[in-house]
Short mmCIF file of C-alpha atoms and ligand atoms in Angstrom, two decimals:
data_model
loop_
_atom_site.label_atom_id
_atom_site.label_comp_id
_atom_site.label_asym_id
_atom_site.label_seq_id
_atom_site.Cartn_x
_atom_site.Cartn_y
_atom_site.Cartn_z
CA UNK Y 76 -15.36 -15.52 -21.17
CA UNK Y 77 -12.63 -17.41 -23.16
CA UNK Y 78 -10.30 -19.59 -20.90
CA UNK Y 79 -7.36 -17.22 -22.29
CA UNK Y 80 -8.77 -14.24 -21.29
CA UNK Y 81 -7.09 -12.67 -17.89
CA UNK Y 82 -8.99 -13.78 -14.44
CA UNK Y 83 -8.62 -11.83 -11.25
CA UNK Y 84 -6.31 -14.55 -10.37
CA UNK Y 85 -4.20 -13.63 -12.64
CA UNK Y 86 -3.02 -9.94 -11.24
CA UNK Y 87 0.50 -9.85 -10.43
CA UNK Y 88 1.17 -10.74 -6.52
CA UNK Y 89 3.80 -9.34 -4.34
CA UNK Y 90 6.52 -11.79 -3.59
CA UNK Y 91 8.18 -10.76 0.20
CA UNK Y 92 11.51 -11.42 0.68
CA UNK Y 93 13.20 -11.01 3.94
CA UNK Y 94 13.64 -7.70 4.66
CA UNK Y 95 9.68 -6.92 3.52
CA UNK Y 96 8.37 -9.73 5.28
CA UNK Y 97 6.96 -8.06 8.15
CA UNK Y 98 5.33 -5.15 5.98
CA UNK Y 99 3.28 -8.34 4.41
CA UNK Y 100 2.76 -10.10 7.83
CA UNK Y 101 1.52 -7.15 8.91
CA UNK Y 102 -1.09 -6.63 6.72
CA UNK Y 103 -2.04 -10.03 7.31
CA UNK Y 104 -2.30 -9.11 10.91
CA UNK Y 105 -4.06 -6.04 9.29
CA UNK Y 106 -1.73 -3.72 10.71
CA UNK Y 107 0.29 -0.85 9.11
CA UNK Y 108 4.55 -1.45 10.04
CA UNK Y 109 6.78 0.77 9.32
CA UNK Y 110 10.19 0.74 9.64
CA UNK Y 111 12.07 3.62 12.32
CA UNK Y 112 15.53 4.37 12.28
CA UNK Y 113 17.17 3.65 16.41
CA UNK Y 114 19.76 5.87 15.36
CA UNK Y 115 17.97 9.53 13.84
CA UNK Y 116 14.42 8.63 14.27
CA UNK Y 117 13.70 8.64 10.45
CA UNK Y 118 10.64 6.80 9.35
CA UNK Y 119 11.65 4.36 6.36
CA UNK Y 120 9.11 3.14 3.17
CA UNK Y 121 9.90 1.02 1.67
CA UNK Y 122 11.20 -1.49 3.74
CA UNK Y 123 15.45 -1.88 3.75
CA UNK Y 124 18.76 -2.48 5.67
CA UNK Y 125 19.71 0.56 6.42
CA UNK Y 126 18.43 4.00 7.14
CA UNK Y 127 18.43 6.40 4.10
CA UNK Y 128 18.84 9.53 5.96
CA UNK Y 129 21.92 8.30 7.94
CA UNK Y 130 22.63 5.08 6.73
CA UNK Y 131 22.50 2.94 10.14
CA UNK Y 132 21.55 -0.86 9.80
CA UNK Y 133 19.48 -0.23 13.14
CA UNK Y 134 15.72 0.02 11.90
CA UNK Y 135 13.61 -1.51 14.07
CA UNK Y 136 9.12 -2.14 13.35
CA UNK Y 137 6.75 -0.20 14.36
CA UNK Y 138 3.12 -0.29 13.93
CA UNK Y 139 1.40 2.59 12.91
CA UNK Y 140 -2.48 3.66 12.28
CA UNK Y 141 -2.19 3.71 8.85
CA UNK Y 142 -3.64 7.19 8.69
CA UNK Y 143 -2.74 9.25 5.80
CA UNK Y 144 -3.64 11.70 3.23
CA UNK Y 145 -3.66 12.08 -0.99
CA UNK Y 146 -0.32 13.35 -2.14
CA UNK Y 147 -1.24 12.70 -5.51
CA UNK Y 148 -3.42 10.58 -7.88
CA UNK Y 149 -4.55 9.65 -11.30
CA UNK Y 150 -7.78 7.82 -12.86
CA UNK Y 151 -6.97 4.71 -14.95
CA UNK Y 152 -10.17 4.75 -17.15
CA UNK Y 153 -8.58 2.41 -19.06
CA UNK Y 154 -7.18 -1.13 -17.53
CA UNK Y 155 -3.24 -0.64 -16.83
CA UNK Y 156 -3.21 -4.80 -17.33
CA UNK Y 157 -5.92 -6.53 -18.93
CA UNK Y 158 -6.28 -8.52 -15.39
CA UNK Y 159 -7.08 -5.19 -13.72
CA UNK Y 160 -10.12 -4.75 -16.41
CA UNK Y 161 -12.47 -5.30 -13.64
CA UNK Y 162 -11.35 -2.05 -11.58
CA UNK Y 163 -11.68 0.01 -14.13
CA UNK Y 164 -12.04 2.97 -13.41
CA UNK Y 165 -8.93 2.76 -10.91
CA UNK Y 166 -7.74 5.32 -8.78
CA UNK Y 167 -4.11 5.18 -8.28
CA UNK Y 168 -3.05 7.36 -5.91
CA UNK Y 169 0.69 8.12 -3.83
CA UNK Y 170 -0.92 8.38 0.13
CA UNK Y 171 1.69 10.51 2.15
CA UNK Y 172 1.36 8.39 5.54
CA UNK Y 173 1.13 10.47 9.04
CA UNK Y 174 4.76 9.70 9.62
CA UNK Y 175 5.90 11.31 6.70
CA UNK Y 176 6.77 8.31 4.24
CA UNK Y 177 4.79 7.79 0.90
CA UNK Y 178 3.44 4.29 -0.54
CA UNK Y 179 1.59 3.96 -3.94
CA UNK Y 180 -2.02 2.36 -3.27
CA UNK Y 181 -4.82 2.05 -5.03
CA UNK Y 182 -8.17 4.25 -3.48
CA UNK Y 183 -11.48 2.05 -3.05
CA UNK Y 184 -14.80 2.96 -1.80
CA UNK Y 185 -14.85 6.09 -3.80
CA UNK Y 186 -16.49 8.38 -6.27
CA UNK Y 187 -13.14 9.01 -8.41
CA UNK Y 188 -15.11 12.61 -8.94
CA UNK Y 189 -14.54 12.96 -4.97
CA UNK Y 190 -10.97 12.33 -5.11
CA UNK Y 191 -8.47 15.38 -4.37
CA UNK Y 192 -4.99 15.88 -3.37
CA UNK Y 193 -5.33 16.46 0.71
CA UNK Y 194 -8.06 14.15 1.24
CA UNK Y 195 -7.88 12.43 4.48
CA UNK Y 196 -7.87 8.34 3.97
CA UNK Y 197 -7.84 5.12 6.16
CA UNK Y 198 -6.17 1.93 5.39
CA UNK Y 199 -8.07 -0.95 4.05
CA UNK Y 200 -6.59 -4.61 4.61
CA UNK Y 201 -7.86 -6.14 1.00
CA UNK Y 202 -7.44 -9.58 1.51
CA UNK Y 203 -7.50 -12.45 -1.14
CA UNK Y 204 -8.99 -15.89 -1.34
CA UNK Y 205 -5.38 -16.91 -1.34
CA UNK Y 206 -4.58 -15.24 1.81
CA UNK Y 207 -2.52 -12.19 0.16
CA UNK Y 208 -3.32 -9.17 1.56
CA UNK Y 209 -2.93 -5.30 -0.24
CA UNK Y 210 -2.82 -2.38 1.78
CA UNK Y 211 -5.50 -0.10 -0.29
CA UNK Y 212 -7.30 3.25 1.10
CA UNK Y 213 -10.60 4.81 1.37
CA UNK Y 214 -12.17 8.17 1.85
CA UNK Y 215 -11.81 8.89 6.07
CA UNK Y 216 -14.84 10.68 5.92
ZN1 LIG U 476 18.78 6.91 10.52
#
């Protein structure tokens, strides 16, 4: 490999800021938070300062099982970023989470042929050797 080709270590990291932080710490902790709305009970993704249903500033963190289900997906075949080249094929998938809100993840542990809409999947804490953590999915089977 040429020094200029992309490395793992090159993927693009997330970068919390305040109000995410404890999303990130979380998975750190590998456990699911969500935000919860004091106020109308609404569950909140992605994390804010206020409620989108009725606009309160009192969300307070919850953690959740992480348990959730396809809403929809596609098979990247091809790399989306050359640094991703070594998850190719990639299942991207939207997971609509037991409490309603939906994240974008990225399925592992899978046979992409096994992959449908429905499909019951766990949270997996994918941690990396510089301590960043993704929240990815696999198969509950
Ligand atoms: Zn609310």
């Amino acid at each position: 490999m040429s020094t200029t080709e992309p490395r793992a270590a090159d993927k693009p990291r997330p970068v919390p800021i305040e109000v995410t932080e404890p999303f990130w710490s979380g998975l750190r902790d590998e456990e699911v938070r969500l935000q919860r709305c004091d106020d109308c009970g609404a569950w909140v993704f992605y994390p804010r300062h206020r409620c989108p249903s009725c606009l309160s500033a009192a969300l307070r963190w919850h953690t959740v099982s992480g348990r959730a289900s396809v809403y929809t997906f596609t098979i990247a075949r091809q790399a989306t970023h050359p640094a991703f080249a070594d998850e190719v094929p990639q299942v991207l998938a939207v997971v609509e989470l037991e409490e309603g809100p939906r994240l974008t993840t990225t399925l592992v542990d899978v046979d992409p042929d096994e992959v449908c809409v429905g499909l019951a999947v766990l949270p997996v804490f994918d941690r990396d050797e510089d301590g960043t953590v993704l929240l990815r999915y696999r198969p509950a089977r």
